[in-house]
Amino acid sequence: LADPGHPMSDYFTSTVDTVTGQSSTLAVVGPLRLRLFSGYVAAKKNEPLAKFLALSYGEWMDNATIRYEQGAALAWYLINGSGGRYREAFANYVMAYYHGRAADAGALPRFLRVKLEDFEREWVTEMSKIKPIY
């Protein structure tokens, strides 16, 4: 998300109300999108998270279909996964990003206060438990 014009930055900034900090639009990430991403995980088509967070706009658009599903699944998990463990940190991240204070690729793990590799392992494990659509 180092590029402010990056499609994922639009998705992230739209998932949390920037005035109240409340998640309000995550309902758009329905079961179909999670099942699609689960299929990509099973097929090992998902991007490693460190690379995913650092993609430029052009790199993102080279494989936008999978990357939008990965972004949706990531945002959904940050709000809902692990019993809501990451929700507040994610809301703080989004607010900081919106105000230009968290645009580097390393910002998300700093806000979550976890090693990116540990978070990714947890997230991908949970996503792989969802029955793929194909």
PDB file of C-alpha atoms in Angstrom:
ATOM      1  CA  LEU A   1       0.000   0.000   0.000  1.00  0.00           C
ATOM      2  CA  ALA A   2       2.964   2.242  -0.517  1.00  0.00           C
ATOM      3  CA  ASP A   3       1.168   3.818  -3.502  1.00  0.00           C
ATOM      4  CA  PRO A   4      -1.741   6.084  -2.392  1.00  0.00           C
ATOM      5  CA  GLY A   5      -3.429   5.506  -5.771  1.00  0.00           C
ATOM      6  CA  HIS A   6      -3.340   1.760  -5.245  1.00  0.00           C
ATOM      7  CA  PRO A   7      -6.726  -0.027  -5.604  1.00  0.00           C
ATOM      8  CA  MET A   8      -6.287  -1.722  -2.226  1.00  0.00           C
ATOM      9  CA  SER A   9      -5.954   1.636  -0.529  1.00  0.00           C
ATOM     10  CA  ASP A  10      -9.423   2.512  -1.800  1.00  0.00           C
ATOM     11  CA  TYR A  11     -10.773  -0.729  -0.431  1.00  0.00           C
ATOM     12  CA  PHE A  12      -9.126  -0.289   2.962  1.00  0.00           C
ATOM     13  CA  THR A  13     -10.271   3.305   3.378  1.00  0.00           C
ATOM     14  CA  SER A  14     -13.833   2.329   2.523  1.00  0.00           C
ATOM     15  CA  THR A  15     -14.098  -0.418   5.142  1.00  0.00           C
ATOM     16  CA  VAL A  16     -14.039   1.880   8.164  1.00  0.00           C
ATOM     17  CA  ASP A  17     -16.020   5.070   8.728  1.00  0.00           C
ATOM     18  CA  THR A  18     -13.264   7.685   8.831  1.00  0.00           C
ATOM     19  CA  VAL A  19     -15.208   9.891  11.237  1.00  0.00           C
ATOM     20  CA  THR A  20     -16.275   7.347  13.845  1.00  0.00           C
ATOM     21  CA  GLY A  21     -13.733   4.585  13.202  1.00  0.00           C
ATOM     22  CA  GLN A  22     -16.603   2.084  13.084  1.00  0.00           C
ATOM     23  CA  SER A  23     -16.543  -0.695  10.508  1.00  0.00           C
ATOM     24  CA  SER A  24     -19.593  -0.196   8.395  1.00  0.00           C
ATOM     25  CA  THR A  25     -19.093  -1.553   4.903  1.00  0.00           C
ATOM     26  CA  LEU A  26     -17.519  -4.963   5.500  1.00  0.00           C
ATOM     27  CA  ALA A  27     -20.856  -6.559   4.649  1.00  0.00           C
ATOM     28  CA  VAL A  28     -19.787  -6.311   1.010  1.00  0.00           C
ATOM     29  CA  VAL A  29     -17.336  -9.146   1.692  1.00  0.00           C
ATOM     30  CA  GLY A  30     -19.768 -11.998   1.526  1.00  0.00           C
ATOM     31  CA  PRO A  31     -19.296 -15.752   1.634  1.00  0.00           C
ATOM     32  CA  LEU A  32     -18.814 -15.965  -2.132  1.00  0.00           C
ATOM     33  CA  ARG A  33     -15.722 -13.748  -2.061  1.00  0.00           C
ATOM     34  CA  LEU A  34     -14.252 -15.668   0.872  1.00  0.00           C
ATOM     35  CA  ARG A  35     -14.909 -18.966  -0.890  1.00  0.00           C
ATOM     36  CA  LEU A  36     -13.250 -17.646  -4.047  1.00  0.00           C
ATOM     37  CA  PHE A  37     -10.175 -16.634  -2.103  1.00  0.00           C
ATOM     38  CA  SER A  38     -10.135 -19.984  -0.301  1.00  0.00           C
ATOM     39  CA  GLY A  39      -9.901 -21.615  -3.721  1.00  0.00           C
ATOM     40  CA  TYR A  40      -6.950 -19.398  -4.611  1.00  0.00           C
ATOM     41  CA  VAL A  41      -5.261 -20.412  -1.351  1.00  0.00           C
ATOM     42  CA  ALA A  42      -5.856 -24.099  -2.152  1.00  0.00           C
ATOM     43  CA  ALA A  43      -4.374 -23.568  -5.618  1.00  0.00           C
ATOM     44  CA  LYS A  44      -1.495 -21.562  -4.110  1.00  0.00           C
ATOM     45  CA  LYS A  45      -2.387 -18.556  -6.258  1.00  0.00           C
ATOM     46  CA  ASN A  46      -2.508 -16.075  -3.382  1.00  0.00           C
ATOM     47  CA  GLU A  47       0.301 -13.550  -3.151  1.00  0.00           C
ATOM     48  CA  PRO A  48       2.642 -13.711  -0.140  1.00  0.00           C
ATOM     49  CA  LEU A  49       1.395 -10.990   2.189  1.00  0.00           C
ATOM     50  CA  ALA A  50       4.659  -9.000   2.322  1.00  0.00           C
ATOM     51  CA  LYS A  51       4.672  -8.776  -1.469  1.00  0.00           C
ATOM     52  CA  PHE A  52       0.912  -8.137  -1.614  1.00  0.00           C
ATOM     53  CA  LEU A  53       1.170  -5.120   0.698  1.00  0.00           C
ATOM     54  CA  ALA A  54       3.990  -3.632  -1.393  1.00  0.00           C
ATOM     55  CA  LEU A  55       2.444  -4.024  -4.863  1.00  0.00           C
ATOM     56  CA  SER A  56       2.379  -0.978  -7.098  1.00  0.00           C
ATOM     57  CA  TYR A  57      -0.783  -0.082  -8.973  1.00  0.00           C
ATOM     58  CA  GLY A  58       0.580  -1.650 -12.168  1.00  0.00           C
ATOM     59  CA  GLU A  59       1.600  -4.859 -10.421  1.00  0.00           C
ATOM     60  CA  TRP A  60      -1.817  -5.064  -8.762  1.00  0.00           C
ATOM     61  CA  MET A  61      -3.629  -4.671 -12.075  1.00  0.00           C
ATOM     62  CA  ASP A  62      -1.539  -7.445 -13.678  1.00  0.00           C
ATOM     63  CA  ASN A  63      -3.623  -9.922 -11.683  1.00  0.00           C
ATOM     64  CA  ALA A  64      -6.436  -7.799 -10.291  1.00  0.00           C
ATOM     65  CA  THR A  65      -9.045 -10.559 -10.056  1.00  0.00           C
ATOM     66  CA  ILE A  66      -7.118 -12.626  -7.531  1.00  0.00           C
ATOM     67  CA  ARG A  67      -5.744  -9.572  -5.754  1.00  0.00           C
ATOM     68  CA  TYR A  68      -9.168  -8.017  -5.181  1.00  0.00           C
ATOM     69  CA  GLU A  69     -10.375 -11.288  -3.664  1.00  0.00           C
ATOM     70  CA  GLN A  70      -7.237 -11.481  -1.516  1.00  0.00           C
ATOM     71  CA  GLY A  71      -7.763  -7.889  -0.387  1.00  0.00           C
ATOM     72  CA  ALA A  72     -11.399  -8.553   0.462  1.00  0.00           C
ATOM     73  CA  ALA A  73     -10.475 -11.666   2.454  1.00  0.00           C
ATOM     74  CA  LEU A  74      -7.698  -9.801   4.253  1.00  0.00           C
ATOM     75  CA  ALA A  75      -9.946  -6.887   5.218  1.00  0.00           C
ATOM     76  CA  TRP A  76     -12.711  -9.279   6.300  1.00  0.00           C
ATOM     77  CA  TYR A  77     -10.297 -11.235   8.490  1.00  0.00           C
ATOM     78  CA  LEU A  78      -8.825  -8.105  10.051  1.00  0.00           C
ATOM     79  CA  ILE A  79     -12.323  -7.069  11.133  1.00  0.00           C
ATOM     80  CA  ASN A  80     -13.938 -10.421  11.902  1.00  0.00           C
ATOM     81  CA  GLY A  81     -11.251 -13.079  12.230  1.00  0.00           C
ATOM     82  CA  SER A  82      -9.714 -14.435  15.382  1.00  0.00           C
ATOM     83  CA  GLY A  83     -12.675 -13.272  17.439  1.00  0.00           C
ATOM     84  CA  GLY A  84     -12.165  -9.644  16.418  1.00  0.00           C
ATOM     85  CA  ARG A  85      -8.627  -9.621  17.827  1.00  0.00           C
ATOM     86  CA  TYR A  86      -7.308  -7.304  15.080  1.00  0.00           C
ATOM     87  CA  ARG A  87     -10.373  -5.055  14.669  1.00  0.00           C
ATOM     88  CA  GLU A  88      -9.251  -2.069  16.746  1.00  0.00           C
ATOM     89  CA  ALA A  89      -5.680  -2.137  15.440  1.00  0.00           C
ATOM     90  CA  PHE A  90      -6.982  -2.368  11.878  1.00  0.00           C
ATOM     91  CA  ALA A  91      -9.336   0.590  12.440  1.00  0.00           C
ATOM     92  CA  ASN A  92      -6.380   2.588  13.783  1.00  0.00           C
ATOM     93  CA  TYR A  93      -4.309   1.547  10.763  1.00  0.00           C
ATOM     94  CA  VAL A  94      -7.033   2.645   8.342  1.00  0.00           C
ATOM     95  CA  MET A  95      -7.407   5.992  10.090  1.00  0.00           C
ATOM     96  CA  ALA A  96      -3.632   6.538  10.007  1.00  0.00           C
ATOM     97  CA  TYR A  97      -3.497   5.515   6.346  1.00  0.00           C
ATOM     98  CA  TYR A  98      -6.356   7.876   5.524  1.00  0.00           C
ATOM     99  CA  HIS A  99      -4.409  10.716   7.135  1.00  0.00           C
ATOM    100  CA  GLY A 100      -1.166   9.784   5.333  1.00  0.00           C
ATOM    101  CA  ARG A 101       0.647   8.292   8.322  1.00  0.00           C
ATOM    102  CA  ALA A 102       0.730   4.617   7.353  1.00  0.00           C
ATOM    103  CA  ALA A 103       1.422   4.317   3.639  1.00  0.00           C
ATOM    104  CA  ASP A 104       4.514   2.105   3.817  1.00  0.00           C
ATOM    105  CA  ALA A 105       4.252  -1.660   3.291  1.00  0.00           C
ATOM    106  CA  GLY A 106       5.436  -2.343   6.865  1.00  0.00           C
ATOM    107  CA  ALA A 107       2.698  -0.294   8.523  1.00  0.00           C
ATOM    108  CA  LEU A 108       0.074  -3.023   8.848  1.00  0.00           C
ATOM    109  CA  PRO A 109       2.157  -5.403  10.989  1.00  0.00           C
ATOM    110  CA  ARG A 110       3.282  -2.473  13.142  1.00  0.00           C
ATOM    111  CA  PHE A 111      -0.324  -1.565  13.875  1.00  0.00           C
ATOM    112  CA  LEU A 112      -1.289  -5.199  14.476  1.00  0.00           C
ATOM    113  CA  ARG A 113       1.766  -5.662  16.705  1.00  0.00           C
ATOM    114  CA  VAL A 114       2.522  -9.042  15.184  1.00  0.00           C
ATOM    115  CA  LYS A 115       5.144 -10.448  12.891  1.00  0.00           C
ATOM    116  CA  LEU A 116       3.726 -10.402   9.397  1.00  0.00           C
ATOM    117  CA  GLU A 117       4.732 -14.040   8.848  1.00  0.00           C
ATOM    118  CA  ASP A 118       2.848 -15.152  11.972  1.00  0.00           C
ATOM    119  CA  PHE A 119      -0.263 -13.197  11.011  1.00  0.00           C
ATOM    120  CA  GLU A 120      -0.131 -14.527   7.449  1.00  0.00           C
ATOM    121  CA  ARG A 121       0.156 -18.130   8.648  1.00  0.00           C
ATOM    122  CA  GLU A 122      -2.885 -17.651  10.912  1.00  0.00           C
ATOM    123  CA  TRP A 123      -4.915 -15.875   8.236  1.00  0.00           C
ATOM    124  CA  VAL A 124      -4.152 -18.333   5.420  1.00  0.00           C
ATOM    125  CA  THR A 125      -4.836 -21.276   7.738  1.00  0.00           C
ATOM    126  CA  GLU A 126      -8.254 -19.862   8.614  1.00  0.00           C
ATOM    127  CA  MET A 127      -9.056 -19.002   5.000  1.00  0.00           C
ATOM    128  CA  SER A 128      -8.128 -22.527   3.898  1.00  0.00           C
ATOM    129  CA  LYS A 129     -10.830 -23.904   6.232  1.00  0.00           C
ATOM    130  CA  ILE A 130     -13.536 -22.211   4.148  1.00  0.00           C
ATOM    131  CA  LYS A 131     -14.954 -24.480   1.472  1.00  0.00           C
ATOM    132  CA  PRO A 132     -13.736 -23.194  -1.922  1.00  0.00           C
ATOM    133  CA  ILE A 133     -16.291 -22.358  -4.569  1.00  0.00           C
ATOM    134  CA  TYR A 134     -14.577 -24.563  -7.149  1.00  0.00           C
TER     135      TYR A 134
END
